[in-house]
Short mmCIF file of C-alpha atoms in Angstrom, two decimals:
data_model
loop_
_atom_site.label_atom_id
_atom_site.label_comp_id
_atom_site.label_asym_id
_atom_site.label_seq_id
_atom_site.Cartn_x
_atom_site.Cartn_y
_atom_site.Cartn_z
CA MET A 79 89.94 133.16 126.66
CA THR A 80 90.24 133.72 130.18
CA PRO A 81 87.49 131.68 131.86
CA ARG A 82 89.23 128.47 129.20
CA LEU A 83 91.86 128.96 130.68
CA SER A 84 91.01 128.83 133.87
CA HIS A 85 88.69 125.67 132.75
CA LEU A 86 92.19 124.26 132.29
CA LYS A 87 93.05 124.44 135.33
CA ASP A 88 90.17 122.92 136.58
CA LEU A 89 90.64 120.16 134.61
CA ASP A 90 90.63 116.82 136.31
CA TYR A 91 94.08 115.28 134.84
CA SER A 92 92.55 112.07 134.15
CA VAL A 93 90.62 113.75 131.29
CA VAL A 94 93.82 114.21 129.66
CA GLN A 95 94.54 111.31 129.99
CA GLN A 96 91.69 109.95 128.27
CA CYS A 97 93.42 109.74 124.48
CA MET A 98 95.23 106.38 124.42
CA HIS A 99 97.34 107.86 121.22
CA CYS A 100 96.23 105.35 119.15
CA GLY A 101 96.16 108.00 116.19
CA LEU A 102 92.51 107.35 115.11
CA CYS A 103 92.14 111.06 115.27
CA LEU A 104 94.75 111.78 112.66
CA PRO A 105 93.24 110.82 109.59
CA THR A 106 90.12 113.17 110.08
CA CYS A 107 92.60 115.86 110.80
CA PRO A 108 93.48 118.13 108.63
CA THR A 109 96.43 120.10 109.99
CA TYR A 110 98.23 116.67 110.40
CA ASP A 111 96.67 115.80 106.65
CA ALA A 112 98.63 119.04 105.61
CA THR A 113 101.86 118.20 107.37
CA LYS A 114 102.00 115.39 108.31
CA LEU A 115 103.79 116.50 111.76
CA GLU A 116 101.73 114.82 115.07
CA ARG A 117 102.38 117.96 117.05
CA ASN A 118 99.58 119.62 114.28
CA SER A 119 96.92 116.68 115.45
CA PRO A 120 95.27 116.05 118.42
CA ARG A 121 97.10 113.59 119.19
CA GLY A 122 100.48 115.30 119.24
CA PHE A 123 98.94 118.56 121.40
CA VAL A 124 97.26 116.43 123.92
CA PRO A 125 100.30 114.97 125.55
CA ARG A 126 102.06 118.44 125.65
CA ILE A 127 99.16 119.88 128.14
CA MET B 169 123.99 108.64 124.25
CA SER B 170 122.57 111.52 121.77
CA LEU B 171 123.03 112.22 118.32
CA GLY B 172 125.20 115.03 118.13
CA ASN B 173 125.48 118.21 116.43
CA ASP B 174 127.65 116.80 113.09
CA THR B 175 124.89 113.50 113.01
CA LEU B 176 121.94 116.07 113.09
CA ALA B 177 123.94 118.23 110.54
CA LYS B 178 124.56 115.20 107.98
CA LEU B 179 120.83 113.87 108.48
CA ARG B 180 119.55 117.57 107.60
CA GLU B 181 121.92 117.62 104.64
CA ILE B 182 120.47 113.93 103.49
CA VAL B 183 116.90 114.68 104.30
CA GLY B 184 116.87 118.35 103.96
CA ALA B 185 116.53 120.72 107.54
CA ASP B 186 112.79 120.65 107.02
CA ASN B 187 112.94 117.13 107.15
CA VAL B 188 114.89 116.99 110.53
CA LEU B 189 112.42 117.85 113.94
CA THR B 190 114.97 118.54 117.21
CA SER B 191 112.56 120.71 118.81
CA LYS B 192 111.23 119.19 122.55
CA GLU B 193 107.53 120.38 121.17
CA ASP B 194 108.51 118.69 118.37
CA LEU B 195 109.70 115.16 119.28
CA ILE B 196 107.19 114.69 122.44
CA PRO B 197 104.28 113.27 119.93
CA TYR B 198 106.65 110.73 118.44
CA SER B 199 107.97 109.97 121.89
CA PHE B 200 104.71 106.78 121.82
CA ASP B 201 102.88 104.69 119.94
CA GLY B 202 99.32 102.81 120.52
CA THR B 203 100.71 101.04 122.90
CA ALA B 204 99.83 102.12 126.91
CA ALA B 205 101.72 103.24 129.59
CA LEU B 206 105.39 102.91 127.24
CA GLN B 207 106.93 106.25 126.04
CA GLN B 208 110.04 107.42 125.27
CA MET B 209 112.02 110.66 124.16
CA PRO B 210 113.99 110.55 121.00
CA GLY B 211 117.10 112.85 120.20
CA ALA B 212 115.76 113.60 115.96
CA VAL B 213 112.70 112.77 113.98
CA ALA B 214 113.55 112.21 110.81
CA PHE B 215 111.04 112.24 107.38
CA ALA B 216 112.57 110.11 104.52
CA ARG B 217 111.24 110.69 101.07
CA SER B 218 113.19 108.20 99.48
CA THR B 219 114.99 104.67 98.85
CA GLU B 220 118.31 106.88 98.89
CA GLN B 221 117.84 109.02 101.37
CA ILE B 222 117.20 105.96 103.66
CA ALA B 223 120.10 104.27 102.84
CA ALA B 224 122.68 107.22 103.22
CA VAL B 225 120.47 107.27 106.76
CA LEU B 226 121.47 103.99 107.60
CA LYS B 227 124.77 104.60 107.20
CA LEU B 228 125.03 107.48 108.75
CA ALA B 229 123.59 105.56 111.83
CA ASN B 230 126.70 102.91 110.94
CA GLN B 231 129.65 105.10 110.76
CA ASN B 232 128.31 107.24 114.41
CA LYS B 233 126.69 103.97 116.01
CA PHE B 234 123.55 105.75 116.56
CA PRO B 235 120.38 103.62 116.84
CA VAL B 236 117.83 104.01 114.30
CA VAL B 237 113.90 103.19 114.96
CA THR B 238 111.48 103.14 111.86
CA ARG B 239 108.32 104.33 112.40
CA GLY B 240 104.69 104.74 110.25
CA SER B 241 101.64 105.77 112.02
CA GLY B 242 102.77 104.85 115.84
CA THR B 243 99.75 102.60 116.28
CA GLY B 244 101.31 100.04 116.88
CA LEU B 245 99.98 97.88 120.13
CA SER B 246 103.33 96.48 121.01
CA GLY B 247 105.87 99.29 121.59
CA GLY B 248 107.32 98.30 118.51
CA SER B 249 107.88 101.64 117.18
CA LEU B 250 109.10 103.93 120.61
CA PRO B 251 111.93 105.23 119.77
CA VAL B 252 115.19 104.49 121.55
CA SER B 253 116.11 107.04 124.42
CA GLU B 254 117.77 109.69 122.43
CA GLY B 255 118.21 107.92 119.63
CA LEU B 256 116.46 108.58 115.77
CA VAL B 257 113.22 108.43 114.43
CA LEU B 258 112.77 108.02 110.74
CA CYS B 259 109.20 108.27 110.00
CA LEU B 260 108.44 107.17 106.26
CA VAL B 261 104.74 108.77 106.02
CA LYS B 262 105.84 111.22 103.58
CA MET B 263 106.78 108.17 101.29
CA ASP B 264 103.10 107.54 100.88
CA LYS B 265 102.79 106.85 96.49
CA ILE B 266 100.89 104.10 95.08
CA LEU B 267 103.36 102.97 92.05
CA GLU B 268 101.83 100.82 90.07
CA LEU B 269 98.48 98.84 89.30
CA ASP B 270 99.06 95.92 87.49
CA ARG B 271 95.61 95.29 86.45
CA ALA B 272 97.34 91.76 84.22
CA ASN B 273 99.36 90.40 87.74
CA LEU B 274 96.98 91.41 89.95
CA THR B 275 99.39 93.31 92.07
CA MET B 276 99.48 96.71 93.27
CA LEU B 277 103.48 98.59 94.34
CA VAL B 278 103.49 100.63 96.84
CA GLU B 279 105.65 102.78 99.08
CA ALA B 280 106.09 101.98 102.38
CA GLY B 281 104.25 105.04 103.88
CA VAL B 282 100.93 105.03 101.96
CA THR B 283 97.91 103.84 104.50
CA THR B 284 96.30 100.25 104.39
CA LEU B 285 92.52 102.94 103.92
CA THR B 286 94.26 104.15 100.32
CA ILE B 287 95.44 100.62 99.06
CA SER B 288 92.37 99.08 99.77
CA ASP B 289 90.53 101.98 97.81
CA ALA B 290 92.63 101.94 95.08
CA ALA B 291 92.07 98.31 95.14
CA THR B 292 88.51 98.38 95.30
CA ALA B 293 87.78 101.08 92.41
CA ALA B 294 89.72 99.21 90.44
CA GLY B 295 87.00 96.21 91.21
CA LEU B 296 89.21 94.05 93.15
CA PHE B 297 89.98 93.37 96.93
CA TYR B 298 93.30 93.72 99.46
CA PRO B 299 91.55 92.15 102.42
CA PRO B 300 93.78 92.57 105.34
CA ASP B 301 92.27 95.24 107.51
CA PRO B 302 93.63 95.87 110.97
CA GLY B 303 91.74 97.99 113.41
CA SER B 304 94.13 101.14 112.77
CA MET B 305 93.63 100.79 109.22
CA LYS B 306 92.49 103.91 108.24
CA ILE B 307 96.26 105.23 108.83
CA SER B 308 98.24 102.15 109.58
CA THR B 309 101.08 102.59 106.69
CA ILE B 310 101.33 99.11 105.17
CA GLY B 311 105.23 98.77 105.88
CA GLY B 312 104.01 99.24 109.15
CA ASN B 313 101.38 96.61 108.52
CA VAL B 314 104.47 94.20 106.98
CA ALA B 315 107.36 95.09 109.72
CA GLU B 316 104.38 93.73 111.94
CA ASN B 317 102.91 91.20 110.41
CA SER B 318 99.21 92.48 111.35
CA GLY B 319 96.24 90.74 110.83
CA GLY B 320 92.37 92.34 111.03
CA LEU B 321 88.76 91.04 111.17
CA ARG B 322 89.39 88.76 107.84
CA GLY B 323 92.25 86.68 108.85
CA LEU B 324 89.82 83.80 109.25
CA LYS B 325 88.90 83.56 105.46
CA TYR B 326 91.43 85.84 103.61
CA GLY B 327 94.67 85.83 106.25
CA ILE B 328 96.96 88.02 107.04
CA THR B 329 99.41 90.31 105.51
CA ARG B 330 101.49 87.56 104.88
CA ASN B 331 99.52 86.41 102.43
CA TYR B 332 99.48 89.11 100.45
CA VAL B 333 103.58 90.58 100.30
CA MET B 334 104.50 89.29 96.61
CA GLY B 335 107.60 91.95 97.01
CA LEU B 336 109.58 93.82 99.26
CA GLU B 337 112.43 96.81 98.43
CA VAL B 338 114.50 97.15 101.84
CA VAL B 339 117.36 99.02 103.21
CA LEU B 340 119.52 96.78 104.65
CA PRO B 341 120.89 97.72 107.81
CA ASP B 342 124.09 98.77 106.62
CA GLY B 343 122.77 100.58 103.35
CA GLU B 344 122.78 98.00 101.37
CA VAL B 345 119.21 98.13 98.93
CA CYS B 346 117.72 94.72 98.57
CA TRP B 347 114.94 93.71 96.17
CA MET B 348 113.01 90.59 97.33
CA GLY B 349 110.06 88.70 95.87
CA ASN B 350 108.55 89.43 92.28
CA LYS B 351 105.45 88.93 90.47
CA CYS B 352 105.15 85.25 89.90
CA VAL B 353 102.92 83.34 91.69
CA LYS B 354 105.23 80.48 91.74
CA ASP B 355 108.90 81.35 92.91
CA VAL B 356 111.02 79.35 94.92
CA ALA B 357 114.95 80.88 93.75
CA GLY B 358 116.50 80.54 97.12
CA TYR B 359 115.79 81.58 101.04
CA SER B 360 112.18 83.58 100.76
CA LEU B 361 113.66 86.25 102.42
CA ARG B 362 110.68 87.74 101.93
CA ASP B 363 109.10 86.11 104.39
CA LEU B 364 111.63 86.88 107.04
CA PHE B 365 111.41 90.22 106.90
CA ILE B 366 107.15 90.21 106.96
CA GLY B 367 106.59 90.82 110.98
CA SER B 368 110.21 91.43 111.40
CA GLU B 369 108.98 94.14 113.56
CA GLY B 370 111.66 96.97 111.93
CA THR B 371 115.07 95.09 113.04
CA LEU B 372 116.17 93.60 110.08
CA GLY B 373 116.02 96.25 107.58
CA VAL B 374 113.40 99.28 106.60
CA ILE B 375 111.12 98.60 103.95
CA THR B 376 110.22 101.09 101.51
CA LYS B 377 108.29 99.41 98.74
CA VAL B 378 105.44 96.62 98.61
CA LEU B 379 104.30 94.55 95.80
CA LEU B 380 101.21 93.30 96.90
CA ARG B 381 98.69 90.97 95.89
CA LEU B 382 94.98 91.74 94.89
CA ILE B 383 92.18 89.28 94.47
CA PRO B 384 88.63 89.71 92.97
CA LYS B 385 86.49 91.20 94.62
CA PRO B 386 83.60 89.65 96.00
CA GLN B 387 80.08 90.42 94.25
CA ALA B 388 78.08 90.39 96.97
CA LYS B 389 78.55 90.10 101.12
CA LYS B 390 75.71 89.25 104.09
CA THR B 391 76.02 90.79 107.50
CA MET B 392 74.43 89.60 110.37
CA VAL B 393 74.30 90.14 114.43
CA ALA B 394 73.24 87.46 116.53
CA THR B 395 72.88 87.77 120.19
CA TYR B 396 73.41 85.42 123.16
CA ALA B 397 72.63 85.00 127.05
CA ALA B 398 75.95 82.82 127.01
CA MET B 399 79.45 83.29 125.46
CA ASP B 400 79.47 79.62 125.63
CA GLN B 401 76.50 79.56 123.26
CA ALA B 402 78.34 81.69 120.75
CA ALA B 403 81.32 80.28 120.07
CA GLN B 404 79.34 77.26 119.63
CA THR B 405 77.60 78.53 116.48
CA VAL B 406 81.14 79.35 115.65
CA SER B 407 82.21 75.89 115.39
CA ASP B 408 79.19 74.70 113.94
CA ILE B 409 79.73 77.04 111.75
CA ILE B 410 83.15 75.76 111.07
CA ALA B 411 81.60 72.12 110.99
CA ALA B 412 79.22 73.01 108.49
CA GLN B 413 82.27 73.82 106.47
CA ILE B 414 81.12 77.47 105.76
CA ILE B 415 84.47 79.58 106.28
CA PRO B 416 82.62 83.39 106.78
CA CYS B 417 84.85 86.29 105.91
CA THR B 418 84.03 87.57 109.83
CA LEU B 419 83.35 86.20 112.68
CA GLU B 420 83.86 88.56 115.69
CA PHE B 421 82.92 88.69 119.32
CA LEU B 422 82.38 90.90 122.07
CA ASP B 423 82.05 90.17 125.85
CA ARG B 424 79.03 91.72 127.98
CA THR B 425 81.09 94.81 129.26
CA THR B 426 82.45 95.44 125.49
CA ILE B 427 78.67 95.63 124.27
CA ARG B 428 77.81 98.07 127.11
CA CYS B 429 80.88 100.68 126.07
CA VAL B 430 80.23 100.03 122.86
CA GLU B 431 76.26 101.45 122.85
CA ASP B 432 76.93 103.72 124.96
CA PHE B 433 79.28 104.53 122.65
CA ALA B 434 78.56 104.44 118.69
CA LYS B 435 74.48 104.20 119.54
CA VAL B 436 74.34 101.31 117.30
CA GLY B 437 70.69 99.90 119.12
CA LEU B 438 72.75 96.55 121.11
CA PRO B 439 70.24 94.63 123.65
CA LEU B 440 72.05 95.40 126.54
CA ASP B 441 70.20 92.17 128.35
CA CYS B 442 73.27 89.45 126.69
CA GLU B 443 76.24 88.00 127.68
CA ALA B 444 77.67 87.61 124.36
CA LEU B 445 77.33 89.33 120.66
CA LEU B 446 78.18 87.82 117.71
CA LEU B 447 78.86 89.53 114.30
CA MET B 448 79.24 87.67 111.28
CA GLU B 449 79.76 88.09 107.95
CA THR B 450 79.53 85.92 104.59
CA ASP B 451 80.93 87.00 100.73
CA GLY B 452 81.43 85.84 97.84
CA HIS B 453 79.61 84.96 95.18
CA PRO B 454 75.31 85.99 95.78
CA ALA B 455 74.02 82.83 95.28
CA ALA B 456 76.66 81.27 98.13
CA VAL B 457 76.37 84.25 100.52
CA ALA B 458 72.49 83.81 100.76
CA GLU B 459 72.75 79.77 101.29
CA GLU B 460 75.96 80.52 103.90
CA ALA B 461 74.28 83.18 105.45
CA ALA B 462 70.75 81.36 105.90
CA LYS B 463 72.19 78.30 107.33
CA MET B 464 74.75 80.58 109.11
CA GLU B 465 71.06 82.51 110.90
CA GLU B 466 69.89 79.11 111.73
CA LEU B 467 73.01 77.34 113.21
CA ALA B 468 72.60 80.97 115.50
CA ARG B 469 69.20 80.17 115.97
CA LYS B 470 69.65 76.29 117.00
CA ASN B 471 72.25 77.60 119.66
CA GLY B 472 70.23 79.52 121.45
CA ALA B 473 70.59 83.17 119.80
CA LYS B 474 68.33 85.93 121.86
CA GLU B 475 67.96 87.76 118.87
CA VAL B 476 69.41 87.24 114.87
CA ARG B 477 69.57 90.72 112.99
CA VAL B 478 70.05 90.73 109.88
CA ALA B 479 71.44 93.85 107.62
CA GLN B 480 69.28 94.66 105.09
CA ASP B 481 71.22 97.27 103.17
CA GLU B 482 75.27 98.01 102.67
CA ALA B 483 74.01 101.02 105.62
CA GLU B 484 72.65 98.43 107.68
CA ALA B 485 75.41 96.30 107.46
CA THR B 486 78.59 98.78 107.93
CA LYS B 487 76.66 100.54 111.08
CA LEU B 488 76.76 96.70 113.05
CA ALA B 489 80.49 96.41 111.77
CA THR B 490 81.00 99.68 113.11
CA ALA B 491 79.69 98.06 115.87
CA ARG B 492 82.77 96.45 116.44
CA ARG B 493 85.79 97.79 114.80
CA SER B 494 84.54 100.76 117.35
CA ALA B 495 84.91 98.56 120.50
CA PHE B 496 88.43 99.76 121.45
CA SER B 497 87.31 103.43 121.71
CA ALA B 498 84.62 102.68 123.53
CA LEU B 499 86.40 100.67 126.27
CA ALA B 500 89.36 103.33 126.25
CA ARG B 501 86.65 105.62 126.88
CA VAL B 502 85.41 104.32 130.16
CA ALA B 503 89.57 104.27 132.04
CA PRO B 504 92.27 106.26 131.98
CA THR B 505 94.65 103.49 130.57
CA THR B 506 93.47 100.96 128.55
CA ILE B 507 95.81 97.43 127.84
CA LEU B 508 94.64 95.60 125.28
CA GLU B 509 96.40 92.65 124.62
CA ASP B 510 95.83 89.85 122.01
CA ALA B 511 96.78 86.28 123.40
CA THR B 512 95.56 84.05 120.80
CA VAL B 513 94.76 80.10 121.61
CA PRO B 514 93.15 77.66 119.06
CA ARG B 515 90.15 78.70 118.08
CA SER B 516 88.55 75.26 119.93
CA GLU B 517 90.01 76.39 123.02
CA LEU B 518 88.51 80.08 122.56
CA ALA B 519 85.69 79.43 125.20
CA ARG B 520 87.72 77.94 127.43
CA MET B 521 90.21 81.03 126.95
CA ILE B 522 87.16 83.68 127.63
CA ARG B 523 86.08 82.22 130.18
CA PHE B 524 89.44 82.02 132.48
CA VAL B 525 90.17 85.82 131.45
CA ASP B 526 86.66 86.48 133.30
CA THR B 527 88.16 84.24 136.24
CA VAL B 528 91.26 86.16 135.86
CA GLY B 529 90.06 89.42 135.69
CA LYS B 530 87.59 88.75 138.88
CA LYS B 531 90.37 86.94 141.23
CA TYR B 532 92.48 90.49 140.93
CA ASN B 533 89.48 92.35 141.06
CA LEU B 534 89.59 94.23 138.06
CA LYS B 535 87.87 95.94 134.79
CA VAL B 536 88.12 93.73 131.68
CA GLY B 537 86.53 93.36 128.80
CA THR B 538 87.27 90.74 125.88
CA PHE B 539 86.59 91.06 122.20
CA GLY B 540 88.23 89.60 119.12
CA HIS B 541 88.39 87.71 116.29
CA MET B 542 86.60 84.19 117.36
CA GLY B 543 86.58 82.73 114.40
CA ASP B 544 90.69 82.04 114.22
CA GLY B 545 90.91 82.37 118.26
CA ASN B 546 92.59 86.01 118.66
CA LEU B 547 91.06 87.35 121.95
CA HIS B 548 91.61 90.89 123.02
CA PRO B 549 91.37 90.55 126.64
CA THR B 550 91.22 95.10 127.24
CA PHE B 551 91.63 96.19 130.88
CA LEU B 552 90.64 99.04 131.69
CA THR B 553 92.71 100.97 134.80
CA ASP B 554 94.54 103.54 135.16
CA GLU B 555 98.10 103.72 134.82
CA ARG B 556 98.55 106.02 138.57
CA ASN B 557 97.65 102.85 140.45
CA LYS B 558 100.76 101.46 140.38
CA GLU B 559 98.73 98.67 143.32
CA GLU B 560 96.62 98.30 140.38
CA MET B 561 98.85 97.80 137.44
CA HIS B 562 101.51 95.17 139.54
CA ARG B 563 97.54 93.19 139.32
CA VAL B 564 96.83 93.76 136.01
CA GLU B 565 100.38 92.34 135.46
CA GLU B 566 100.19 89.40 137.58
CA ALA B 567 97.08 88.68 135.82
CA PHE B 568 98.32 89.06 132.19
CA LYS B 569 101.48 86.61 133.59
CA GLU B 570 98.23 83.55 133.74
CA ILE B 571 96.87 84.55 130.52
CA PHE B 572 99.59 84.18 129.14
CA ASP B 573 100.44 80.77 130.66
CA GLU B 574 97.14 79.70 129.75
CA ALA B 575 97.50 80.56 126.17
CA ILE B 576 100.77 78.45 125.76
CA ARG B 577 99.03 75.73 127.79
CA LEU B 578 96.13 75.48 125.57
CA GLY B 579 98.59 75.27 122.35
CA GLY B 580 97.95 79.19 121.37
CA THR B 581 100.87 81.79 121.09
CA ILE B 582 101.25 85.20 123.42
CA THR B 583 101.22 87.43 120.53
CA GLY B 584 98.60 87.07 117.63
CA GLU B 585 98.60 90.12 115.54
CA HIS B 586 100.55 92.78 117.64
CA GLY B 587 104.40 91.79 117.53
CA ILE B 588 106.50 91.59 120.55
CA GLY B 589 108.55 94.95 120.64
CA LEU B 590 108.38 95.87 124.07
CA ALA B 591 105.43 95.13 125.48
CA LYS B 592 106.33 91.44 125.19
CA LYS B 593 109.96 91.15 125.19
CA GLY B 594 109.87 89.72 128.72
CA ILE B 595 107.81 86.74 127.78
CA LEU B 596 109.27 85.53 124.17
CA PRO B 597 111.95 83.53 125.58
CA LYS B 598 109.88 81.59 127.45
CA PHE B 599 107.24 80.89 124.66
CA ALA B 600 110.08 80.36 121.74
CA GLY B 601 112.39 77.96 123.74
CA ASP B 602 116.55 78.46 123.73
CA ALA B 603 117.25 76.44 119.69
CA GLN B 604 114.60 79.28 118.64
CA MET B 605 115.68 82.20 120.32
CA ARG B 606 119.40 81.45 119.04
CA VAL B 607 118.32 81.14 115.81
CA LEU B 608 116.55 84.73 116.23
CA ARG B 609 119.87 85.99 117.97
CA GLU B 610 122.45 84.83 115.53
CA LEU B 611 119.91 86.47 112.65
CA ARG B 612 119.95 89.55 113.47
CA ARG B 613 123.78 89.27 114.44
CA ALA B 614 124.55 88.84 111.08
CA LEU B 615 122.43 91.32 109.16
CA ASP B 616 122.67 94.18 111.51
CA PRO B 617 126.10 93.45 113.30
CA ASN B 618 126.43 97.33 114.99
CA GLY B 619 122.51 96.74 116.70
CA ILE B 620 121.60 99.42 114.63
CA LEU B 621 117.90 99.06 114.00
CA ASN B 622 115.31 99.19 116.27
CA PRO B 623 118.09 97.63 119.33
CA GLY B 624 115.85 96.60 122.55
CA LYS B 625 112.96 95.36 121.03
CA MET B 626 111.75 92.05 120.61
CA PHE B 627 114.67 90.21 122.45
CA ASP B 628 118.12 91.03 123.67
#
């Protein structure tokens, strides 16, 4: 896990900003489909970073 | 104004404790929709499962005076489903059942949370056709489509969401349930309230059920792509096609910037050395389709198309259509913030408007890609920017002001299919004029005297 965490720290913030929260990740997301909760989708996860 | 423990307890009673979200992590994803640079934290999210629950929630909202914003999948592009700060988000995605498919009357009755794609697929499976296809149709809900009166790629020939709504079940702001419309093709009893609620952006009631009109499925379809060295040639092709009395189901264009982004993203094999690309589709009876396709190809060549590629099979057709459908996502990859607009002009003014957008982009030194529905004059100038750069964002705002002024000057509108919401609230009064604004305000006050539903949206 450690290398991945440091990668997250080094990540340019603009990469996270690339998510324009259009919602097109939702129809293909199995955890969103199962729970219907946005926190379990990519769009729900990205803004929490 | 926060919701308070009493309100939250009652909400849990109404929809069940599992269907009320209040933790910050749970709420963050509901603090925005598909609109760039707009965010507001709600106080709670409640998932309703029935019309009765929604009626109870709205009665409670009137009692305890808290704002309610109805939301489907949150893919809107005008901030219509953005929460009111500390208010309640009423989410309908769990009301996702198709209730009836009536083959004798060609109608489908669905709950508001059913996705557009599910409806389209169910219609297709029955050998029927539901034409409206907004860009987000894979996840957008029909309730949201009706509330925003969404368009799509087939508007020119088949019209928009409004043209397929025969009836609505709506919970009025005071909690009373009201049915408007029916399965009759002809029905002139009283005001057409159904039409008032279509495009009301969640300000007049909560749409809970929708009765949709379906049509026979076109037997054949032909898809082609033409590329041009100049945008004017593409625009002239469109004019000539209409003048030849052909109404294709799709006439979409991409400009140079968009073509490059799409090719980089989707690798469809689009030529990169052209200024404009036209995606054309005609559908209907096989004989008519063959004739129209041949004529469209001929007109494209006559207007100087560098290349006309006719899809040989369904797979190739889908691939070409995907190029257009992925335009928004493809552009969004290029810059941190993508601001998509939908200024719309009469078809005849389209080439002039596209040139104007280009000029304005240069004037303010902004990166802009334009694509959209050439057949119906609905264009999507898309600014590629960065919301952290305040100075550039200011230039984007100035550019948009000029674009909307020009659209109005050419007899167009400030929004063709995205709605007013929060994003265009500021320019609605100028566009609509005093008389219209007065009627809009009086209607809203009559239905929602306490200002419970989606306050602060569309107009004050």
